[in-house]
Coordinates of C-alpha atoms in Angstrom, one line a residue:
X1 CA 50.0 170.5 150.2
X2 CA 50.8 167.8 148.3
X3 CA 54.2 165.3 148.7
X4 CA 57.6 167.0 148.3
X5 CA 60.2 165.5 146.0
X6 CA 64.1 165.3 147.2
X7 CA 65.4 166.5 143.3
X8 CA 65.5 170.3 144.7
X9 CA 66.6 172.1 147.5
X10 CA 64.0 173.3 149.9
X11 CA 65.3 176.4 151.4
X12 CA 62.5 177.7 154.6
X13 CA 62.3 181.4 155.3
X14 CA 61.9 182.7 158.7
X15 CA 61.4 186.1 159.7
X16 CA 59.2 188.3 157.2
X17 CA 56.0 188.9 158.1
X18 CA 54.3 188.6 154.2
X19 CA 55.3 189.0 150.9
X20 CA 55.7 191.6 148.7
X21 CA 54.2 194.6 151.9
X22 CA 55.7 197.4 153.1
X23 CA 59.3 196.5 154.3
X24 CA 62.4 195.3 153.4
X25 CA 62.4 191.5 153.9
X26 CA 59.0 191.6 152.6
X27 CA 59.9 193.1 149.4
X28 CA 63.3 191.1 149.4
X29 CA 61.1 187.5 149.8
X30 CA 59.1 188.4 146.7
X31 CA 61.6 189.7 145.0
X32 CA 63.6 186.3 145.6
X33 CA 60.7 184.1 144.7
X34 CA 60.0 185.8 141.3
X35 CA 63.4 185.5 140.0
X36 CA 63.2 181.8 140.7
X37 CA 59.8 181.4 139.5
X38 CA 60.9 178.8 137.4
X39 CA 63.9 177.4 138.7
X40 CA 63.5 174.0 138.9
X41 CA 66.8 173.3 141.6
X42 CA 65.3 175.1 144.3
X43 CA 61.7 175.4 146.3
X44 CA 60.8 177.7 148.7
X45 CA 58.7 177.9 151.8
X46 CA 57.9 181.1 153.5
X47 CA 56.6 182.1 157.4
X48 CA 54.0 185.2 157.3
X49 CA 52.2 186.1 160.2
X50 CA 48.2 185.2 160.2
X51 CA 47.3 188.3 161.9
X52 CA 48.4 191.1 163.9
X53 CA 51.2 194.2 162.2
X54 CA 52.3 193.6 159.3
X55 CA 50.1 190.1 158.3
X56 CA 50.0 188.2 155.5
X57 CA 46.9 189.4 153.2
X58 CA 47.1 186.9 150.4
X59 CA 44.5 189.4 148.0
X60 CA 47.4 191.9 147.8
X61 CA 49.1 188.9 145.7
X62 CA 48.2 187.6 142.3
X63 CA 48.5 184.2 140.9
X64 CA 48.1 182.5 143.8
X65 CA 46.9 178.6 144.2
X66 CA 46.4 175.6 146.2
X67 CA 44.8 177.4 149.0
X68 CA 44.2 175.5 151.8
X69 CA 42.0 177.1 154.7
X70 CA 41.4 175.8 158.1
X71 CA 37.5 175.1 159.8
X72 CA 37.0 178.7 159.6
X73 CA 37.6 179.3 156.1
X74 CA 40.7 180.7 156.7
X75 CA 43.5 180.5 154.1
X76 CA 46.8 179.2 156.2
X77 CA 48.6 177.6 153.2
X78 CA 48.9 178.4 149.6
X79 CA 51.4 178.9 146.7
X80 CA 53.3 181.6 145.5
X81 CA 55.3 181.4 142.1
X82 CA 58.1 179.2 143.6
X83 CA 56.9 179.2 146.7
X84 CA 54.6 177.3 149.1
X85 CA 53.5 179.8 151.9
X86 CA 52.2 179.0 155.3
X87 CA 50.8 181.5 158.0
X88 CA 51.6 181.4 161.6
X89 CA 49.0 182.7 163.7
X90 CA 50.0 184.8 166.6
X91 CA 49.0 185.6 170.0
X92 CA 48.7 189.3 171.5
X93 CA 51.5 189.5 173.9
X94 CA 53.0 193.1 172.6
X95 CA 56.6 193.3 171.3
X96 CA 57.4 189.5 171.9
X97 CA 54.7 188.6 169.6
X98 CA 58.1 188.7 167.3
X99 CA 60.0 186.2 169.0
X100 CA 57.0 183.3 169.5
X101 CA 56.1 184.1 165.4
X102 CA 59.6 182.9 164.7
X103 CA 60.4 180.1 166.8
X104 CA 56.4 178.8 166.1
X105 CA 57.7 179.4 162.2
X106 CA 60.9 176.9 162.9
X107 CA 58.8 174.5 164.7
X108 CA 56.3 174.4 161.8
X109 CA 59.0 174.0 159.2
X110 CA 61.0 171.1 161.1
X111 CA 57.5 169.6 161.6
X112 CA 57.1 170.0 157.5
X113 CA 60.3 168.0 156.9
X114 CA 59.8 165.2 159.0
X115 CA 56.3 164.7 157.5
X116 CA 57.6 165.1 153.7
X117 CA 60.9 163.6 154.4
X118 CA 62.5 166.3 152.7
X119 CA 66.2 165.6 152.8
X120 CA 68.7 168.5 153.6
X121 CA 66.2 171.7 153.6
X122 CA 68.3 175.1 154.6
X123 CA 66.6 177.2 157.4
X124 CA 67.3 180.7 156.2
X125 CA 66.1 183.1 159.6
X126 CA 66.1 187.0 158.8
X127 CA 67.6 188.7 162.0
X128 CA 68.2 188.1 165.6
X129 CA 65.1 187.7 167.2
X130 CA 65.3 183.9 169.3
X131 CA 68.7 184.0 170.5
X132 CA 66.4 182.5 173.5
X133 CA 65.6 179.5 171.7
X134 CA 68.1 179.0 169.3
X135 CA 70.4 176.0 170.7
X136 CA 67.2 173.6 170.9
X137 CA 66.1 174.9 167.8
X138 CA 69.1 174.2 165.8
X139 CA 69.2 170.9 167.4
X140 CA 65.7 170.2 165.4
X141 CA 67.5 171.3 162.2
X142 CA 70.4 169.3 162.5
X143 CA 68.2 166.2 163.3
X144 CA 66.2 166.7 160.0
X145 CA 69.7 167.0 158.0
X146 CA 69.3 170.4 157.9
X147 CA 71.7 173.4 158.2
X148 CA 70.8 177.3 159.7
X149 CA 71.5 180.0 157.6
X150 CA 71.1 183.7 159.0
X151 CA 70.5 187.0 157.9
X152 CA 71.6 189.2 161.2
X153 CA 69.7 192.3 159.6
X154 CA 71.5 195.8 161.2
X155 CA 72.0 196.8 164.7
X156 CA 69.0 196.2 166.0
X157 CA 70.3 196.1 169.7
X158 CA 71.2 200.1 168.7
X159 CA 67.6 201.3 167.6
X160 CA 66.7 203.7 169.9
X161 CA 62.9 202.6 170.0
X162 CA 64.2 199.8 172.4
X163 CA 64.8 200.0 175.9
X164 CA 68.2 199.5 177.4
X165 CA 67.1 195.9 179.1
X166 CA 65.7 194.7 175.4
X167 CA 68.7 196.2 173.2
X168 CA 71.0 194.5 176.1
X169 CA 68.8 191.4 174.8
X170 CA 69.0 191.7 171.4
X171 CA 72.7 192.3 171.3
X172 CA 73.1 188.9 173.8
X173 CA 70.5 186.9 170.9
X174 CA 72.6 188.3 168.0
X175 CA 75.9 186.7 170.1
X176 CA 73.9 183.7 170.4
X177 CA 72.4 182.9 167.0
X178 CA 75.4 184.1 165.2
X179 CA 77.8 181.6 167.0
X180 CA 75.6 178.8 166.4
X181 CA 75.1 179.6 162.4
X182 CA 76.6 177.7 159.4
X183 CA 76.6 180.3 157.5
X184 CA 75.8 184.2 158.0
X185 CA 75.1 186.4 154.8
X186 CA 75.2 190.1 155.2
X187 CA 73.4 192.2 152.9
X188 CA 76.5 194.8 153.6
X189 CA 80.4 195.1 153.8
X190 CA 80.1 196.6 157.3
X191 CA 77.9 194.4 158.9
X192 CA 80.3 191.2 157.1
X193 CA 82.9 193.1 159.0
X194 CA 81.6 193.6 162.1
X195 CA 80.4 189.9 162.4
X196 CA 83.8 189.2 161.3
X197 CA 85.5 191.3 164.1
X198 CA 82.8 191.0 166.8
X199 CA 82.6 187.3 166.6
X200 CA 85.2 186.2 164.2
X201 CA 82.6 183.6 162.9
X202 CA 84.6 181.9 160.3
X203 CA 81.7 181.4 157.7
X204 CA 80.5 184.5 156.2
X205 CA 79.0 185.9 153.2
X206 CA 78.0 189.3 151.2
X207 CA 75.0 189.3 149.6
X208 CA 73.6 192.5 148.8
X209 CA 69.7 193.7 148.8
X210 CA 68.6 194.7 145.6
X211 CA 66.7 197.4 143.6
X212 CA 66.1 197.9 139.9
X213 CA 66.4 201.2 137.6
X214 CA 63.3 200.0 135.5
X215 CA 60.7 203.4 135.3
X216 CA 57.1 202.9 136.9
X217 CA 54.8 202.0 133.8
X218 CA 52.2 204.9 135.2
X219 CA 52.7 207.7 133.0
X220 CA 52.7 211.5 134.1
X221 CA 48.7 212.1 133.4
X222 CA 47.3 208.9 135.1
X223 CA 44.9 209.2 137.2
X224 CA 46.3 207.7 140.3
X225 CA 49.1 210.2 140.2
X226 CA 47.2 212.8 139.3
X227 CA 45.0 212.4 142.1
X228 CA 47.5 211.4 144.2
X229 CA 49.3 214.8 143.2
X230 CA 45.4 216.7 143.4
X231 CA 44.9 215.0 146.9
X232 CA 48.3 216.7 148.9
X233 CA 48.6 219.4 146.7
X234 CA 52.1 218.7 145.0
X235 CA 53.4 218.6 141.6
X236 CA 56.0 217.2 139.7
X237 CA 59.8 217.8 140.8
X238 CA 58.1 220.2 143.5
X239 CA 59.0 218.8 146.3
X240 CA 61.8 217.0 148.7
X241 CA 60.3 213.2 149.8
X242 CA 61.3 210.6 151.6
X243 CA 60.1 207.5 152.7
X244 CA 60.3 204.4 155.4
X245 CA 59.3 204.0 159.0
X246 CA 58.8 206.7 161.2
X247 CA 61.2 205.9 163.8
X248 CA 63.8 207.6 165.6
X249 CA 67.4 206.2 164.1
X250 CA 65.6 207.4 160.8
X251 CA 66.4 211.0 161.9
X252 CA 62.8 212.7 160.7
X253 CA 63.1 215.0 163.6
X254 CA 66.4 216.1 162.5
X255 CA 65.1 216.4 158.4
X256 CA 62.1 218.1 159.4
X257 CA 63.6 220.7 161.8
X258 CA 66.5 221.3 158.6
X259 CA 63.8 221.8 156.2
X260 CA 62.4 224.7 158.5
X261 CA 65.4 226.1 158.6
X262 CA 66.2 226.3 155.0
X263 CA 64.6 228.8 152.2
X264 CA 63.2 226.3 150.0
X265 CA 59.9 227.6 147.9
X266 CA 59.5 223.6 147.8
X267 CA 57.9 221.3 149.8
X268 CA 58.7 218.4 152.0
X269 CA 56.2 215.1 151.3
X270 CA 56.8 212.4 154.5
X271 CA 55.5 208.9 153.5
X272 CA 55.5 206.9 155.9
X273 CA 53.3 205.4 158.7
X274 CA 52.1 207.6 161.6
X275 CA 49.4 208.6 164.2
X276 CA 47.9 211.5 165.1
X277 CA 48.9 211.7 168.6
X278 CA 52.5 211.0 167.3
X279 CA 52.1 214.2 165.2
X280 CA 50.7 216.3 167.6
X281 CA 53.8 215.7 170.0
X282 CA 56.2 216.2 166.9
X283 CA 54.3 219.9 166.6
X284 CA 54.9 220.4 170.1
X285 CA 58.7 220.3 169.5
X286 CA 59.2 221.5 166.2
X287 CA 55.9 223.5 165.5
X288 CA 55.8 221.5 161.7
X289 CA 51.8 222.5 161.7
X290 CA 53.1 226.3 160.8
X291 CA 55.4 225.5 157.8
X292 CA 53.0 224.6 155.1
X293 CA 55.7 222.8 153.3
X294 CA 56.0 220.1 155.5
X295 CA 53.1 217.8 154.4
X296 CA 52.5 214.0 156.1
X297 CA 50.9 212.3 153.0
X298 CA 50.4 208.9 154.7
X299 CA 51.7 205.3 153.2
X300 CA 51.9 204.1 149.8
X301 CA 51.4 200.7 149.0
X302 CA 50.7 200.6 144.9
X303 CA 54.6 199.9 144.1
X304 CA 54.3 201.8 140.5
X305 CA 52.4 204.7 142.3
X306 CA 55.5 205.1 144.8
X307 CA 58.2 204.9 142.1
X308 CA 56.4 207.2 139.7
X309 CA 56.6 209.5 143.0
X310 CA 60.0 208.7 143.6
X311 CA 60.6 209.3 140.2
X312 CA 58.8 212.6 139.9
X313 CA 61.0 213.8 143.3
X314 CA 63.1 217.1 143.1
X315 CA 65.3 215.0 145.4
X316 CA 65.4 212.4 148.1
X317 CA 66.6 212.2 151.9
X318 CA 67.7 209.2 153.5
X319 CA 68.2 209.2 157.5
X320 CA 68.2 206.1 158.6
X321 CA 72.1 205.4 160.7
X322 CA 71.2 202.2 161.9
X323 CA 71.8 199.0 159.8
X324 CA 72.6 197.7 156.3
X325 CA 71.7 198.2 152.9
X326 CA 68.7 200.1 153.4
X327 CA 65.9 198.8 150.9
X328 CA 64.8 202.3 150.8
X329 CA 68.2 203.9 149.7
X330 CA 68.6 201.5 147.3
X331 CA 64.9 202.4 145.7
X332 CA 65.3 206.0 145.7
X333 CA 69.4 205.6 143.7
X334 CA 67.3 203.9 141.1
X335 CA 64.2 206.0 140.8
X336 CA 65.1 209.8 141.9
X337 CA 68.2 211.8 140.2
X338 CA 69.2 213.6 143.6
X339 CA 69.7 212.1 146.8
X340 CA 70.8 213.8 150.4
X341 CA 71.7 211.1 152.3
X342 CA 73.0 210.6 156.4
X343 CA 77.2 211.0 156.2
X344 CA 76.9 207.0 157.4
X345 CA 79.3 204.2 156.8
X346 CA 76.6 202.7 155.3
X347 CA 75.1 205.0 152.8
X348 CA 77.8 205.9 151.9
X349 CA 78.9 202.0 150.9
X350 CA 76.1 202.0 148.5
X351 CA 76.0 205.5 147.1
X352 CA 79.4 206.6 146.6
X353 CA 79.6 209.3 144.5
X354 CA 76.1 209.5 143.3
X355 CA 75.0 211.7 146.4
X356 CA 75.5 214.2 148.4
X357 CA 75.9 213.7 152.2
X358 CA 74.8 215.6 155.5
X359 CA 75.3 215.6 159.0
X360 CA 73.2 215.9 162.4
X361 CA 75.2 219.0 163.2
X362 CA 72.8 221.9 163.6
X363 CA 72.8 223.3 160.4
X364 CA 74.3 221.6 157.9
X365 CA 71.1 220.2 156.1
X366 CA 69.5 223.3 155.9
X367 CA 72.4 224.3 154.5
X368 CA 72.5 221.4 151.9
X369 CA 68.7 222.1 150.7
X370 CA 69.8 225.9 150.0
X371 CA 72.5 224.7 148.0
X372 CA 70.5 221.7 146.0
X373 CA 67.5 224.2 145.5
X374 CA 69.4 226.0 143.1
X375 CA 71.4 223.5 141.3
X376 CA 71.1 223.4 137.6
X377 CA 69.4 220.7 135.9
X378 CA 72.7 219.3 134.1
X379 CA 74.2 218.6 137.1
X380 CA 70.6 217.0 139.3
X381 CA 71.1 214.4 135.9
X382 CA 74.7 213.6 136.6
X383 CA 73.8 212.6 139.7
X384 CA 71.1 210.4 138.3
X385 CA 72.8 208.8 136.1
X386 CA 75.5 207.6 138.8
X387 CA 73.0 206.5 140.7
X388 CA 71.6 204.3 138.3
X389 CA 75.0 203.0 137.6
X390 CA 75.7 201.9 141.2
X391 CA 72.5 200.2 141.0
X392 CA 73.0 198.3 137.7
X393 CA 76.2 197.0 138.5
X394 CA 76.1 196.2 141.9
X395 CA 73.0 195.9 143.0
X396 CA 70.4 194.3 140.5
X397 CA 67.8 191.9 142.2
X398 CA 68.9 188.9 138.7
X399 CA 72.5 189.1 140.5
X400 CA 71.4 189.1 143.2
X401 CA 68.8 186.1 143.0
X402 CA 72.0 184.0 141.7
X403 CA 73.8 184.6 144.5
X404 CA 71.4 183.3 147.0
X405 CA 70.9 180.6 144.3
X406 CA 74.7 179.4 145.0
X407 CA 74.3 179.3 148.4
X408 CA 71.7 177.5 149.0
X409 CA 72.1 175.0 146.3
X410 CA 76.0 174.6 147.3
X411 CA 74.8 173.6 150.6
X412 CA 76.9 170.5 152.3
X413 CA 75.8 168.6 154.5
X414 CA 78.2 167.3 157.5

């Protein structure tokens, strides 16, 4: 790449895998980047992983340049709009594949400085993951002029996919990198609070994730819909969806086993990422294979495909109890009219009073679905609308965008 100036701000991102994939700091990163396409103050640099879950495939982006590719013709640096991007290529060790990608990613960016002498860069690190490695690490940072910014995600020492000895470590990394952070930026009111009150680290900030309330530009009788709509036999405002990682603290046990219970002539659409033997153990319990309703329709990737089918939703559920603003959440307020959502701190921060709320208790969602099933249209709009509103006001990816803008370019240096 060539020579960096010291006229902008070069802010290093840590911690998403690509740019612009399925998941939230992937979408938030190109989200981020576009807006400051052409800001002229700021320049960014962003980790993705070379390989392995979740990699960084550069043909899913357009208007890229300046590739660079190693002896084996592969691409490990290019730009991005406002962004020069470099892949980090990982070993196969399992689960702490996550951990050696970000500290590798740190390494490479201090390493970038030094050989660009780029003056007082901010190291912005998404989540908690090298509470190992972060006193040395920041040590590097400080030595460049630098200063460590960090996003502590949700309660990731709460998921239930971890076991107790790696949630015990995640909670002891979050202590860690927290303590040692100039400043952390929360993208909700309860997580400011609780790193407030956990930690009573004197240097915080609320930044919210963002979403926007523009409608897909695929119209109802393209093709791709169509198909889409042909292929899992479904049709417009038919059917309850909801969408996001398959994981326990998302509750789709609990939604699925509600929707079984209730009388809805509609059915239930699950994207989301899967396996067959996952499935098959999931029929075991609930027996799902029996209700034709329930119908596992696999990921979407096309972003207008899955907002036209957010869009086209009778209504939405949202499950997930662990975390922040949930990018998810925030896409179906701006897309679908109705919205069932997990009675959470969380949800209901964002939402307010443009959804309706359930509980875990046996039940009450089957409950809720009878009761939304036969609500008139009037009143599904109302709902809408709100949602919308919470979405333009608060939560808009331009106010967003200037937010992060301050920060980083308010940066001092000590």
């Amino acid at each position: 790449m060539g020579r960096e100036t010291n006229a902008v701000r070069h802010v290093f991102i840590i911690g998403s895998k690509s740019i612009g994939q399925y998941g939230g700091y992937e979408t938030f990163v190109d989200r981020l980047i576009c807006e400051h396409e052409n800001e002229t103050s700021i320049k960014y640099h962003v980790a993705c992983k070379a390989n392995g879950d979740g990699f960084m495939d550069e043909s899913k982006l357009s208007g890229i340049s300046n590739v660079f590719r190693d002896n084996a013709g592969n691409v490990i640096e290019f730009e991005y709009k406002n962004a020069h991007v470099f892949k980090i290529s990982c070993p196969n060790i399992g689960p702490a594949v996550a951990i050696y990608y970000d500290r590798a990613a740190v390494l490479y960016s201090i390493s970038y400085c030094k050989k660009h002498n780029i003056q007082n860069p901010v190291f912005y690190i998404l989540t908690c993951r090298i509470g190992l490695f972060i006193g040395g690490l920041v040590k590097k940072i400080k030595s460049v002029g630098g200063k460590y910014y960090l996003n502590p995600d949700g309660h990731e020492w709460m998921r239930a996919k971890w076991s107790l000895p790696v949630r015990k470590y995640w909670k002891w990394s979050e202590k860690r990198m927290v303590g040692l952070a100039d400043l952390v930026i929360c993208d909700s009111v309860n997580i400011e609070k609780y790193i407030k009150s956990e930690y009573d680290h004197p240097n915080t900030k609320y930044i919210a994730y963002g979403a926007d309330i523009e409608p897909s530009i695929i119209s109802d009788d393209d093709v791709k819909l169509t198909s889409w709509f042909e292929e899992h036999k479904l049709e417009k405002f038919s059917y309850y969806l909801v969408v996001g990682r398959f994981v326990p603290e998302n509750n789709y046990e609990t939604m699925i086993r509600e929707f079984m219970r209730s009388n809805s002539v509609r059915d239930f659409a699950l994207i989301t990422n899967t396996n067959e033997k996952f499935l098959e153990e999931l029929d075991r319990k609930l027996g799902w294979k029996k209700d034709k309703r329930i119908k596992f329709v696999g990921t979407v990737y096309d972003k207008e495909l899955l907002k036209k089918i957010r869009e086209l939703a009778y209504a939405y559920f949202h499950g997930h109890e662990v975390g922040g603003t949930n990018p998810s959440l925030l896409e179906a307020l701006g897309s679908t009219n109705l919205n069932l959502l997990l009675d959470v701190g969380f949800n209901r921060e964002v939402a307010q009073e443009s959804a309706l709320y359930w509980t875990k208790d046996s039940g009450n969602l089957a409950e809720l679905i009878n009761k939304t099933d036969k609500m008139e249209v009037s009143e599904i709009d109302e709902y809408g609308y709100k949602a919308k509103e919470r979405i333009k006001q608060y939560y808009s990816w331009e106010f967003i965008a200037d937010e992060y803008l301050e920060s980083f370019i308010t940066t001092r240096v000590n």
